[in-house]
Amino acid sequence: NAGVMQNPRHLVRRRGQEARLRCSPMKGHSHVYWYRQLPEEGLKFMVYLQKENIIDESGMPKERFSAEFPKEGPSILRIQQVVRGDSAAYFCASSRDSSGANVLTFGAGSRLTVL
Amino acid sequence: QKEVEQDPGPLSVPEGAIVSLNCTYSNSAFQYFMWYRQYSRKGPELLMYTYSSGNKEDGRFTAQVDKSSKYISLFIRDSQPSDSATYLCAPGGFQKLVFGTGTRLLVSP
């Protein structure tokens, strides 16, 4: 049973380019979360999605960032016109449902470096 | 005030020591209290969780929650070098979890 799969593991972009990060949740999980981790900082919530719906995007920057979780295929976190401050590790997590203890299973992360 | 406060460490202990890791939180609505462990350059993995106040034990690990003081603890007995990692507390409700900054633990042989 494969865990949460994220790709690419490492991504290098120049300022102004676009970054696309993909996440396939665990089998049987329909809830996806994206978190960002800056060096020496904790995990910061960005967005929570279910299939075809954004449930909570209170942690997403208002500009340049978007996320989707289509009916078919992985969840995508898209960062347009990247800047150096976007350099971070982006973690995706999934859960079976959000009732009771919402146990999140994390992927290995995608590390974005903006030159 | 941050929602979750956690001493970043590093906390250095010799092998076999008892380790105490702590967090405080501000949101009284939190009902579930998770502890995640994160090794360097890896994703966080769930260690254990508790519901509401009380203790929970799992092998060498004990999680403790005091909702009246909004204080969360994780105790590690007989610590091993393989326990060297960053430990993140994550209180939450029914949806997103809020993570502390993590405490880096170093267990020396």
PDB file of N, CA, C and O in Angstrom, chain B residues 35-66:
ATOM      1  N   TRP B  35       1.522  13.915  18.124  1.00  0.00           N
ATOM      2  CA  TRP B  35       2.975  14.085  18.106  1.00  0.00           C
ATOM      3  C   TRP B  35       3.497  13.430  16.834  1.00  0.00           C
ATOM      4  O   TRP B  35       3.234  12.253  16.577  1.00  0.00           O
ATOM      5  N   TYR B  36       4.245  14.216  16.070  1.00  0.00           N
ATOM      6  CA  TYR B  36       4.889  13.715  14.866  1.00  0.00           C
ATOM      7  C   TYR B  36       6.395  13.757  15.068  1.00  0.00           C
ATOM      8  O   TYR B  36       6.927  14.630  15.753  1.00  0.00           O
ATOM      9  N   ARG B  37       7.065  12.832  14.424  1.00  0.00           N
ATOM     10  CA  ARG B  37       8.526  12.796  14.433  1.00  0.00           C
ATOM     11  C   ARG B  37       9.004  13.015  13.006  1.00  0.00           C
ATOM     12  O   ARG B  37       8.465  12.440  12.062  1.00  0.00           O
ATOM     13  N   GLN B  38      10.020  13.846  12.859  1.00  0.00           N
ATOM     14  CA  GLN B  38      10.543  14.139  11.530  1.00  0.00           C
ATOM     15  C   GLN B  38      12.051  13.985  11.525  1.00  0.00           C
ATOM     16  O   GLN B  38      12.762  14.719  12.223  1.00  0.00           O
ATOM     17  N   TYR B  39      12.519  13.042  10.743  1.00  0.00           N
ATOM     18  CA  TYR B  39      13.956  12.895  10.541  1.00  0.00           C
ATOM     19  C   TYR B  39      14.394  13.887   9.472  1.00  0.00           C
ATOM     20  O   TYR B  39      13.599  14.332   8.639  1.00  0.00           O
ATOM     21  N   SER B  40      15.684  14.192   9.484  1.00  0.00           N
ATOM     22  CA  SER B  40      16.219  15.197   8.588  1.00  0.00           C
ATOM     23  C   SER B  40      15.908  14.855   7.132  1.00  0.00           C
ATOM     24  O   SER B  40      16.101  13.720   6.690  1.00  0.00           O
ATOM     25  N   ARG B  41      15.390  15.820   6.396  1.00  0.00           N
ATOM     26  CA  ARG B  41      15.086  15.704   4.968  1.00  0.00           C
ATOM     27  C   ARG B  41      13.981  14.685   4.667  1.00  0.00           C
ATOM     28  O   ARG B  41      13.858  14.201   3.548  1.00  0.00           O
ATOM     29  N   LYS B  42      13.171  14.374   5.672  1.00  0.00           N
ATOM     30  CA  LYS B  42      12.061  13.441   5.477  1.00  0.00           C
ATOM     31  C   LYS B  42      10.747  14.118   5.836  1.00  0.00           C
ATOM     32  O   LYS B  42      10.722  15.205   6.427  1.00  0.00           O
ATOM     33  N   GLY B  43       9.639  13.448   5.501  1.00  0.00           N
ATOM     34  CA  GLY B  43       8.331  13.949   5.911  1.00  0.00           C
ATOM     35  C   GLY B  43       8.022  13.551   7.343  1.00  0.00           C
ATOM     36  O   GLY B  43       8.560  12.579   7.854  1.00  0.00           O
ATOM     37  N   PRO B  44       7.156  14.305   8.021  1.00  0.00           N
ATOM     38  CA  PRO B  44       6.766  13.943   9.393  1.00  0.00           C
ATOM     39  C   PRO B  44       5.998  12.622   9.398  1.00  0.00           C
ATOM     40  O   PRO B  44       5.243  12.329   8.471  1.00  0.00           O
ATOM     41  N   GLU B  45       6.194  11.857  10.452  1.00  0.00           N
ATOM     42  CA  GLU B  45       5.444  10.612  10.629  1.00  0.00           C
ATOM     43  C   GLU B  45       4.766  10.647  11.998  1.00  0.00           C
ATOM     44  O   GLU B  45       5.344  11.121  12.984  1.00  0.00           O
ATOM     45  N   LEU B  46       3.548  10.153  12.036  1.00  0.00           N
ATOM     46  CA  LEU B  46       2.797  10.165  13.289  1.00  0.00           C
ATOM     47  C   LEU B  46       3.420   9.219  14.298  1.00  0.00           C
ATOM     48  O   LEU B  46       3.674   8.050  14.009  1.00  0.00           O
ATOM     49  N   LEU B  47       3.639   9.751  15.497  1.00  0.00           N
ATOM     50  CA  LEU B  47       4.179   8.940  16.598  1.00  0.00           C
ATOM     51  C   LEU B  47       3.032   8.405  17.453  1.00  0.00           C
ATOM     52  O   LEU B  47       2.908   7.223  17.686  1.00  0.00           O
ATOM     53  N   MET B  48       2.179   9.297  17.896  1.00  0.00           N
ATOM     54  CA  MET B  48       1.014   8.916  18.684  1.00  0.00           C
ATOM     55  C   MET B  48       0.109  10.112  18.861  1.00  0.00           C
ATOM     56  O   MET B  48       0.500  11.241  18.576  1.00  0.00           O
ATOM     57  N   TYR B  49      -1.116   9.855  19.310  1.00  0.00           N
ATOM     58  CA  TYR B  49      -2.016  10.968  19.584  1.00  0.00           C
ATOM     59  C   TYR B  49      -2.920  10.627  20.759  1.00  0.00           C
ATOM     60  O   TYR B  49      -3.146   9.461  21.089  1.00  0.00           O
ATOM     61  N   THR B  50      -3.432  11.674  21.389  1.00  0.00           N
ATOM     62  CA  THR B  50      -4.370  11.523  22.491  1.00  0.00           C
ATOM     63  C   THR B  50      -5.599  12.380  22.226  1.00  0.00           C
ATOM     64  O   THR B  50      -5.555  13.336  21.442  1.00  0.00           O
ATOM     65  N   TYR B  51      -6.654  12.007  22.879  1.00  0.00           N
ATOM     66  CA  TYR B  51      -7.900  12.765  22.788  1.00  0.00           C
ATOM     67  C   TYR B  51      -8.187  13.364  24.149  1.00  0.00           C
ATOM     68  O   TYR B  51      -8.148  12.664  25.162  1.00  0.00           O
ATOM     69  N   SER B  52      -8.409  14.667  24.176  1.00  0.00           N
ATOM     70  CA  SER B  52      -8.741  15.391  25.390  1.00  0.00           C
ATOM     71  C   SER B  52      -7.622  15.233  26.421  1.00  0.00           C
ATOM     72  O   SER B  52      -6.480  14.945  26.088  1.00  0.00           O
ATOM     73  N   SER B  53      -7.904  15.426  27.661  1.00  0.00           N
ATOM     74  CA  SER B  53      -6.874  15.368  28.698  1.00  0.00           C
ATOM     75  C   SER B  53      -6.552  13.932  29.081  1.00  0.00           C
ATOM     76  O   SER B  53      -7.351  13.027  28.878  1.00  0.00           O
ATOM     77  N   GLY B  54      -5.357  13.747  29.643  1.00  0.00           N
ATOM     78  CA  GLY B  54      -4.998  12.416  30.110  1.00  0.00           C
ATOM     79  C   GLY B  54      -3.677  11.962  29.550  1.00  0.00           C
ATOM     80  O   GLY B  54      -2.959  12.711  28.899  1.00  0.00           O
ATOM     81  N   ASN B  55      -3.349  10.707  29.833  1.00  0.00           N
ATOM     82  CA  ASN B  55      -2.095  10.106  29.399  1.00  0.00           C
ATOM     83  C   ASN B  55      -2.349   8.982  28.415  1.00  0.00           C
ATOM     84  O   ASN B  55      -3.406   8.350  28.431  1.00  0.00           O
ATOM     85  N   LYS B  56      -1.350   8.750  27.579  1.00  0.00           N
ATOM     86  CA  LYS B  56      -1.386   7.579  26.701  1.00  0.00           C
ATOM     87  C   LYS B  56       0.028   7.058  26.559  1.00  0.00           C
ATOM     88  O   LYS B  56       0.953   7.842  26.330  1.00  0.00           O
ATOM     89  N   GLU B  57       0.192   5.756  26.716  1.00  0.00           N
ATOM     90  CA  GLU B  57       1.523   5.156  26.651  1.00  0.00           C
ATOM     91  C   GLU B  57       1.628   4.226  25.462  1.00  0.00           C
ATOM     92  O   GLU B  57       0.690   3.491  25.139  1.00  0.00           O
ATOM     93  N   ASP B  58       2.788   4.260  24.805  1.00  0.00           N
ATOM     94  CA  ASP B  58       3.039   3.362  23.683  1.00  0.00           C
ATOM     95  C   ASP B  58       4.514   3.014  23.701  1.00  0.00           C
ATOM     96  O   ASP B  58       5.345   3.787  23.227  1.00  0.00           O
ATOM     97  N   GLY B  59       4.824   1.865  24.289  1.00  0.00           N
ATOM     98  CA  GLY B  59       6.223   1.474  24.395  1.00  0.00           C
ATOM     99  C   GLY B  59       7.007   2.434  25.259  1.00  0.00           C
ATOM    100  O   GLY B  59       6.634   2.707  26.405  1.00  0.00           O
ATOM    101  N   ARG B  60       8.067   2.999  24.703  1.00  0.00           N
ATOM    102  CA  ARG B  60       8.900   3.930  25.472  1.00  0.00           C
ATOM    103  C   ARG B  60       8.342   5.360  25.478  1.00  0.00           C
ATOM    104  O   ARG B  60       8.922   6.235  26.107  1.00  0.00           O
ATOM    105  N   PHE B  61       7.246   5.574  24.792  1.00  0.00           N
ATOM    106  CA  PHE B  61       6.696   6.920  24.632  1.00  0.00           C
ATOM    107  C   PHE B  61       5.411   7.091  25.448  1.00  0.00           C
ATOM    108  O   PHE B  61       4.555   6.206  25.450  1.00  0.00           O
ATOM    109  N   THR B  62       5.304   8.243  26.119  1.00  0.00           N
ATOM    110  CA  THR B  62       4.092   8.593  26.857  1.00  0.00           C
ATOM    111  C   THR B  62       3.701  10.006  26.479  1.00  0.00           C
ATOM    112  O   THR B  62       4.518  10.922  26.564  1.00  0.00           O
ATOM    113  N   ALA B  63       2.450  10.164  26.041  1.00  0.00           N
ATOM    114  CA  ALA B  63       1.920  11.496  25.735  1.00  0.00           C
ATOM    115  C   ALA B  63       0.989  11.908  26.851  1.00  0.00           C
ATOM    116  O   ALA B  63       0.238  11.096  27.387  1.00  0.00           O
ATOM    117  N   GLN B  64       1.057  13.181  27.188  1.00  0.00           N
ATOM    118  CA  GLN B  64       0.269  13.698  28.307  1.00  0.00           C
ATOM    119  C   GLN B  64      -0.362  15.016  27.878  1.00  0.00           C
ATOM    120  O   GLN B  64       0.303  15.859  27.256  1.00  0.00           O
ATOM    121  N   VAL B  65      -1.630  15.205  28.198  1.00  0.00           N
ATOM    122  CA  VAL B  65      -2.323  16.442  27.858  1.00  0.00           C
ATOM    123  C   VAL B  65      -3.005  16.984  29.104  1.00  0.00           C
ATOM    124  O   VAL B  65      -3.695  16.250  29.801  1.00  0.00           O
ATOM    125  N   ASP B  66      -2.814  18.272  29.351  1.00  0.00           N
ATOM    126  CA  ASP B  66      -3.527  18.972  30.417  1.00  0.00           C
ATOM    127  C   ASP B  66      -4.285  20.112  29.763  1.00  0.00           C
ATOM    128  O   ASP B  66      -3.720  21.182  29.499  1.00  0.00           O
TER     129      ASP B  66
END
